[in-house]
Amino acid sequence: MLWTEFTALLLLATAMSFTPGPNTALATAMAANAGLRHSLRFVLAVPVGWCLLLLLCSVGVGALVAQVPALRWGIQLGGAALQFVNIKAWFLALTIIAGWVAGQPNMGLRLGIVVPVMVFFAFSSNLTYACLGAVLRHWLAQGQRLLWFNRGMAL
């Protein structure tokens, strides 16, 4: 992979991982409600689920989902893990596979570069948001702040 391609991957990973989404919202809310330690299992699980989604896209599952409306509805209506109902995660996985892996002569090597980068960013972004929630925890404990915070996060 060329350095320019790798740099573009890092920029996309940063932008997509650190912008708010379902995972970061949950990491923040969990840490705000129960503390950083309580949210760490979730923070560690996100990269695992995301990695599985990325690997599924690399073998063509993403293209199949994009072409079959019934499968798209299935993803929107539920799933076994948050990653598979997270449209932001699907968008990112499909973009990365299409832009950096698919159709390249060294797909396995490229996937071997992309996966650890994305695991790092998925973990880092969710840990950052969980730390933010943990920092807010004591402030939220006063009055009805936590109630309003949880309602806002649910929206």
C-alpha positions as CSV (number, residue, x, y, z in Angstrom):
1,M,0.0,0.0,0.0
2,L,1.4,3.4,-1.0
3,W,2.0,6.0,1.7
4,T,-0.6,8.3,0.2
5,E,-3.2,5.6,0.3
6,F,-2.3,4.8,3.9
7,T,-2.5,8.5,4.9
8,A,-6.0,8.7,3.3
9,L,-7.0,5.6,5.2
10,L,-5.8,7.2,8.5
11,L,-7.7,10.4,7.7
12,L,-10.9,8.5,6.9
13,A,-10.5,6.3,10.0
14,T,-10.0,9.4,12.2
15,A,-13.0,11.2,10.8
16,M,-15.4,8.2,10.9
17,S,-14.2,6.8,14.2
18,F,-14.3,10.0,16.2
19,T,-17.5,11.6,14.9
20,P,-20.4,10.7,17.2
21,G,-22.4,7.6,16.4
22,P,-24.3,4.8,18.1
23,N,-21.1,3.2,19.6
24,T,-19.6,6.4,20.9
25,A,-23.0,7.4,22.3
26,L,-23.3,4.1,24.2
27,A,-19.7,4.3,25.4
28,T,-20.3,7.8,26.8
29,A,-23.7,6.9,28.4
30,M,-22.4,3.7,29.9
31,A,-19.4,5.4,31.5
32,A,-21.5,8.4,32.6
33,N,-24.0,6.1,34.3
34,A,-21.7,3.4,35.8
35,G,-18.1,4.5,35.4
36,L,-15.2,3.9,33.0
37,R,-14.5,0.4,34.3
38,H,-18.1,-0.7,33.7
39,S,-17.9,0.5,30.0
40,L,-14.6,-1.1,29.2
41,R,-16.1,-4.4,28.0
42,F,-18.2,-2.5,25.5
43,V,-15.3,-0.4,24.5
44,L,-13.3,-3.6,23.8
45,A,-16.2,-5.3,22.1
46,V,-16.7,-2.6,19.5
47,P,-13.5,-3.2,17.6
48,V,-14.1,-6.9,17.6
49,G,-17.6,-6.5,16.1
50,W,-16.4,-3.9,13.7
51,C,-13.5,-6.1,12.6
52,L,-15.9,-8.9,11.9
53,L,-18.1,-6.5,9.9
54,L,-15.1,-5.4,7.9
55,L,-14.0,-9.0,7.2
56,L,-17.5,-9.9,6.1
57,C,-17.5,-7.0,3.7
58,S,-14.2,-8.1,2.3
59,V,-15.7,-11.4,1.3
60,G,-18.7,-9.8,-0.5
61,V,-21.4,-9.8,2.2
62,G,-21.6,-6.0,2.1
63,A,-22.3,-6.0,-1.7
64,L,-24.9,-8.7,-1.2
65,V,-26.7,-6.7,1.5
66,A,-26.6,-3.6,-0.7
67,Q,-28.2,-5.5,-3.6
68,V,-30.9,-7.4,-1.7
69,P,-33.6,-5.2,-0.2
70,A,-34.8,-8.0,2.2
71,L,-31.3,-8.2,3.7
72,R,-31.2,-4.4,4.2
73,W,-34.5,-4.6,6.1
74,G,-33.2,-7.4,8.2
75,I,-30.2,-5.3,9.2
76,Q,-32.4,-2.2,9.9
77,L,-34.9,-4.2,12.0
78,G,-32.4,-6.0,14.3
79,G,-29.3,-8.0,14.6
80,A,-27.1,-9.9,17.0
81,A,-24.6,-7.1,17.5
82,L,-24.8,-3.3,17.2
83,Q,-22.2,-3.2,14.4
84,F,-24.6,-5.0,12.1
85,V,-27.4,-2.4,12.6
86,N,-25.1,0.6,12.6
87,I,-25.4,2.3,9.2
88,K,-22.3,4.4,9.9
89,A,-20.2,1.2,10.5
90,W,-21.6,-0.4,7.3
91,F,-20.8,2.8,5.3
92,L,-17.2,2.8,6.7
93,A,-16.6,-0.9,6.1
94,L,-17.9,-0.8,2.5
95,T,-16.0,2.4,1.8
96,I,-12.7,0.9,3.1
97,I,-13.1,-2.4,1.3
98,A,-14.0,-0.6,-2.0
99,G,-11.3,2.0,-1.7
100,W,-8.4,0.1,-0.2
101,V,-8.9,-3.7,-0.5
102,A,-11.2,-4.9,-3.3
103,G,-9.7,-5.5,-6.7
104,Q,-6.1,-5.1,-5.6
105,P,-3.6,-7.9,-6.4
106,N,-2.5,-8.0,-2.7
107,M,-5.9,-8.0,-1.0
108,G,-4.8,-10.2,1.9
109,L,-1.9,-7.9,2.7
110,R,-4.0,-4.8,2.4
111,L,-6.6,-6.3,4.7
112,G,-3.8,-7.1,7.1
113,I,-2.9,-3.4,7.2
114,V,-6.5,-2.1,7.3
115,V,-7.8,-4.3,10.1
116,P,-5.3,-3.4,12.8
117,V,-5.6,0.3,11.9
118,M,-9.4,0.2,12.2
119,V,-9.3,-1.8,15.4
120,F,-7.0,0.8,16.9
121,F,-9.4,3.6,15.8
122,A,-12.5,1.8,16.9
123,F,-11.0,1.2,20.3
124,S,-9.4,4.7,20.7
125,S,-12.6,6.6,19.7
126,N,-14.9,4.6,22.0
127,L,-12.4,4.8,24.9
128,T,-12.2,8.6,24.4
129,Y,-16.0,8.9,24.5
130,A,-16.1,6.6,27.5
131,C,-13.6,8.7,29.3
132,L,-15.7,11.8,28.5
133,G,-18.7,10.0,30.1
134,A,-16.6,9.1,33.1
135,V,-15.5,12.7,33.5
136,L,-19.1,13.9,33.4
137,R,-20.3,11.2,35.8
138,H,-19.9,13.3,39.0
139,W,-21.4,16.4,37.5
140,L,-24.3,14.4,36.2
141,A,-25.0,13.0,39.6
142,Q,-26.4,16.3,40.8
143,G,-30.2,16.8,40.6
144,Q,-31.9,15.5,37.4
145,R,-28.9,16.0,35.1
146,L,-28.4,12.3,34.6
147,L,-32.0,11.8,33.7
148,W,-31.8,14.5,31.1
149,F,-28.4,13.3,29.9
150,N,-29.8,9.8,29.4
151,R,-32.9,11.1,27.5
152,G,-30.6,13.2,25.3
153,M,-28.4,10.2,24.5
154,A,-31.4,8.1,23.8
155,L,-32.5,10.6,21.1
